[in-house]
mmCIF file of C-alpha atoms in Angstrom:
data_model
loop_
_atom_site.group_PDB
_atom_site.id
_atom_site.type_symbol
_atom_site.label_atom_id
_atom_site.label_comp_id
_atom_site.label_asym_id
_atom_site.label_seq_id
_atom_site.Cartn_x
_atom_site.Cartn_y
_atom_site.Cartn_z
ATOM 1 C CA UNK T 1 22.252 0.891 -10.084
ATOM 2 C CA UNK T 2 20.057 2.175 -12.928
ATOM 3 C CA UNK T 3 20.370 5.800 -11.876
ATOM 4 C CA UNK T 4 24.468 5.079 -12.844
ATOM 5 C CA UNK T 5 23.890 2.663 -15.693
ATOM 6 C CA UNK T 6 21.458 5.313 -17.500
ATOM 7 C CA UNK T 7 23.990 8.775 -17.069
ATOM 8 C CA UNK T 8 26.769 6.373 -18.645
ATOM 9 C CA UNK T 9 24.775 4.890 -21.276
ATOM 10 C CA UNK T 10 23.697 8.634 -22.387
ATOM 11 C CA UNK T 11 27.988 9.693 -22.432
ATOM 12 C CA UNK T 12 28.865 6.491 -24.589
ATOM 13 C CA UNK T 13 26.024 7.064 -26.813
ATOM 14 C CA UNK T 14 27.046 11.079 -27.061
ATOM 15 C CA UNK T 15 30.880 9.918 -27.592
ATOM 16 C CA UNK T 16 29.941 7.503 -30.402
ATOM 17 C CA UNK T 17 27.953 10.018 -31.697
ATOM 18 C CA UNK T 18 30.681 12.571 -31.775
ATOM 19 C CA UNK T 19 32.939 10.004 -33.257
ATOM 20 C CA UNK T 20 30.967 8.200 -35.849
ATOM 21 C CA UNK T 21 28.818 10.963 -37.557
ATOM 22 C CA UNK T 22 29.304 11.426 -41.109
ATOM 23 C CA UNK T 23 31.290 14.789 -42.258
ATOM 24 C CA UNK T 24 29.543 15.704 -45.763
ATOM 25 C CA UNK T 25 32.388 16.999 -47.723
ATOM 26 C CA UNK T 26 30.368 18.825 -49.946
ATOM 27 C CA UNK T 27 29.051 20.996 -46.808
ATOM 28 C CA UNK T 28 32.358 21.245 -45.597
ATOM 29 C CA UNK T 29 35.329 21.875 -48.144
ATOM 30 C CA UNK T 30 33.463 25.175 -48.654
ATOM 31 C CA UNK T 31 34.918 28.826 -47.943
ATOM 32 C CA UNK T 32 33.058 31.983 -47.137
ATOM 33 C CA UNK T 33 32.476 34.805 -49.405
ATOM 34 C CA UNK T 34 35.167 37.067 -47.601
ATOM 35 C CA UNK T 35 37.668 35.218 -45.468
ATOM 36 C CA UNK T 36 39.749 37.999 -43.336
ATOM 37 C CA UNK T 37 42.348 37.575 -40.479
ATOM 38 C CA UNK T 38 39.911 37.248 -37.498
ATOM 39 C CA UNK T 39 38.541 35.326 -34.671
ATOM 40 C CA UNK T 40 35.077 33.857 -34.482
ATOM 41 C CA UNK T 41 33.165 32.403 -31.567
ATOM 42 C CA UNK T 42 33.720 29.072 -33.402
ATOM 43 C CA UNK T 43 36.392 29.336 -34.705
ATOM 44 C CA UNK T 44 38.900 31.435 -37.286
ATOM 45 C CA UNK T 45 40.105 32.358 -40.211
ATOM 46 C CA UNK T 46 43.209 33.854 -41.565
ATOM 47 C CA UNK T 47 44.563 35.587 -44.730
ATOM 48 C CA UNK T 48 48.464 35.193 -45.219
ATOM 49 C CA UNK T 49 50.986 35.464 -48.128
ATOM 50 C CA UNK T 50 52.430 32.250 -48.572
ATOM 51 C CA UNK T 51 53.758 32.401 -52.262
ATOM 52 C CA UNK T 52 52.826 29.953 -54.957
ATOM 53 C CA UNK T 53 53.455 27.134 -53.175
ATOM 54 C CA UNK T 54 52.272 28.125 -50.174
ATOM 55 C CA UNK T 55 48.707 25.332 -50.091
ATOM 56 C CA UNK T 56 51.476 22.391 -51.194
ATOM 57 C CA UNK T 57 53.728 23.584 -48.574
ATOM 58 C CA UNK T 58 50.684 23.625 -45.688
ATOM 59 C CA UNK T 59 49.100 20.701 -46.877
ATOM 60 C CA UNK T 60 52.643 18.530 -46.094
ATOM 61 C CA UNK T 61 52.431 20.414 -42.598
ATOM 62 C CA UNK T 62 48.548 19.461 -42.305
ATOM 63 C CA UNK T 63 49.152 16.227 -43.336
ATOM 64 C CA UNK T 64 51.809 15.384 -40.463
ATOM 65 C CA UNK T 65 49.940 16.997 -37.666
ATOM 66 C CA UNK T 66 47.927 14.657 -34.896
ATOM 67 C CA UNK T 67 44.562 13.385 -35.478
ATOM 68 C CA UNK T 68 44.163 15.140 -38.909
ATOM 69 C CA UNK T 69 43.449 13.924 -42.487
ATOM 70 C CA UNK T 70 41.876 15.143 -45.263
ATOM 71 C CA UNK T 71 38.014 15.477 -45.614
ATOM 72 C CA UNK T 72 38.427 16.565 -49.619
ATOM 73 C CA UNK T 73 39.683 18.461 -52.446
ATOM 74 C CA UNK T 74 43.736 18.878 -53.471
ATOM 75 C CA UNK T 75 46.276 20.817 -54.369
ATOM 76 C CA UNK T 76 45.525 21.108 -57.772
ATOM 77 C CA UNK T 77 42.025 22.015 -56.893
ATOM 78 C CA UNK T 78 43.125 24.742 -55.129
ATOM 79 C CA UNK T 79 41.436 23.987 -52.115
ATOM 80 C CA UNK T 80 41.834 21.067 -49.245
ATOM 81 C CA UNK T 81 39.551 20.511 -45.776
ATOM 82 C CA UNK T 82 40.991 18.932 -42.684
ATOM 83 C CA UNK T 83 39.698 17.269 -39.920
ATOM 84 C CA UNK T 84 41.401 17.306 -36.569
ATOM 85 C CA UNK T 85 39.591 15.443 -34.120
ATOM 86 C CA UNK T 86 40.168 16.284 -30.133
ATOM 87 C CA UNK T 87 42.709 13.709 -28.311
ATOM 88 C CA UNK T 88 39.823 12.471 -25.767
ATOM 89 C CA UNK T 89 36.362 12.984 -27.076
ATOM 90 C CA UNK T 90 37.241 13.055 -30.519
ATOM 91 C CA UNK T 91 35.428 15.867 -31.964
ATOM 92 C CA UNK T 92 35.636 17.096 -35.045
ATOM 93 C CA UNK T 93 37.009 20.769 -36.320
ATOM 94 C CA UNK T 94 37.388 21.214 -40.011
ATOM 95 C CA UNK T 95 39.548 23.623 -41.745
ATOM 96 C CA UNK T 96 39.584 24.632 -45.287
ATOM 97 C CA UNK T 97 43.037 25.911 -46.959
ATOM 98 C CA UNK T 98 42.343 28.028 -50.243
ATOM 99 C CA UNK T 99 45.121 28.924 -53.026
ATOM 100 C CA UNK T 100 43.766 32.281 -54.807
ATOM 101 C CA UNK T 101 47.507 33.093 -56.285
ATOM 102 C CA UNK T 102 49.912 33.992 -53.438
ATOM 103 C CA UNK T 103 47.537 34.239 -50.826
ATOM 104 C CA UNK T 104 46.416 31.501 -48.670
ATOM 105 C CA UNK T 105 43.136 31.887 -46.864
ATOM 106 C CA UNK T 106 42.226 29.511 -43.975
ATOM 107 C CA UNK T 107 39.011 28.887 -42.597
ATOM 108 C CA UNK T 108 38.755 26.424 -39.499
ATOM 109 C CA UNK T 109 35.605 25.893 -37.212
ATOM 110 C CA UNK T 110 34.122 23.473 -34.622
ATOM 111 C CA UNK T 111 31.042 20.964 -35.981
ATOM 112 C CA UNK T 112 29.799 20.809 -32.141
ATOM 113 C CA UNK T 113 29.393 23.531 -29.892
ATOM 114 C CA UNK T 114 29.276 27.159 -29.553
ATOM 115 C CA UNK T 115 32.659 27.648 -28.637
ATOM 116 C CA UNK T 116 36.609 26.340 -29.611
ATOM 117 C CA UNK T 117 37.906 28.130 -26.730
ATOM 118 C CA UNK T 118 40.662 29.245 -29.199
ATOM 119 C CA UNK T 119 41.661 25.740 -30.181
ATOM 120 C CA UNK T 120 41.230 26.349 -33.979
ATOM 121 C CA UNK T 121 43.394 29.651 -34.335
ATOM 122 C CA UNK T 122 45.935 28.002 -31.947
ATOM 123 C CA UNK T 123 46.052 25.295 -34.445
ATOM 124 C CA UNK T 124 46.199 27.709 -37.622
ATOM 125 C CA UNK T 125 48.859 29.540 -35.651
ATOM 126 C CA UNK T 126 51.123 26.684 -35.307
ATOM 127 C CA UNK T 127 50.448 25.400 -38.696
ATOM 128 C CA UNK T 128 51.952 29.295 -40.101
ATOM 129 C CA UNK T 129 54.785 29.227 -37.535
ATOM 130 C CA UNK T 130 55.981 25.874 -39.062
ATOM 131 C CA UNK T 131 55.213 27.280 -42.538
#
């Protein structure tokens, strides 16, 4: 019995883990230097014209999409982070939005893990078509 009560113990206490750890929106709602249309092992970024409206436009398309809110900043900022959490396990991917005139760039990686397996520039992807 212990050999199943210790295996599930160690998945609850990974899941509450996953679920419950802070997000540190100063360490998050951050951009790189040089954000260019591309995908990364983690995650992606993307660089698309969106005229001037384009981050108030995306943030009401953010805002309405499943298990998302936002981790910090605003429109008038300039900047907003999201977190989207997975459906089962919860986990956390966070994706900054950045206003520099008509431009939007968009940044969006995993917190856990090596690999998305394409979830985040799925995600980005749907957020543009709706754009």
């Amino acid at each position: 019995m212990i050999f199943i009560l210790i295996p599930v113990a160690i998945v609850l206490a990974f899941a509450g883990y996953v679920r419950l750890a802070p997000s540190d929106p100063a360490r998050w709602n951050q951009m790189p230097e040089s954000v260019q249309t591309r995908d990364l092992p983690g995650g992606a970024q993307r660089v698309v014209k969106a005229g001037p409206d384009g981050l108030a436009r995306l943030d009401a398309i953010a805002r309405n999409w499943p298990r998302t809110r936002v981790l910090a900043g605003a429109i008038d900022a300039g900047m907003i982070t999201y977190i989207t959490r997975s459906a089962l396990w919860g986990f956390p991917d966070y994706t900054t939005v950045r206003q520099t005139g008509d431009t939007l760039e968009i940044y969006a990686r995993l917190r856990f893990g090596r690999s998305d397996l394409g979830v985040n520039g799925a995600r980005i992807k749907a957020w543009l078509d709706q754009l």
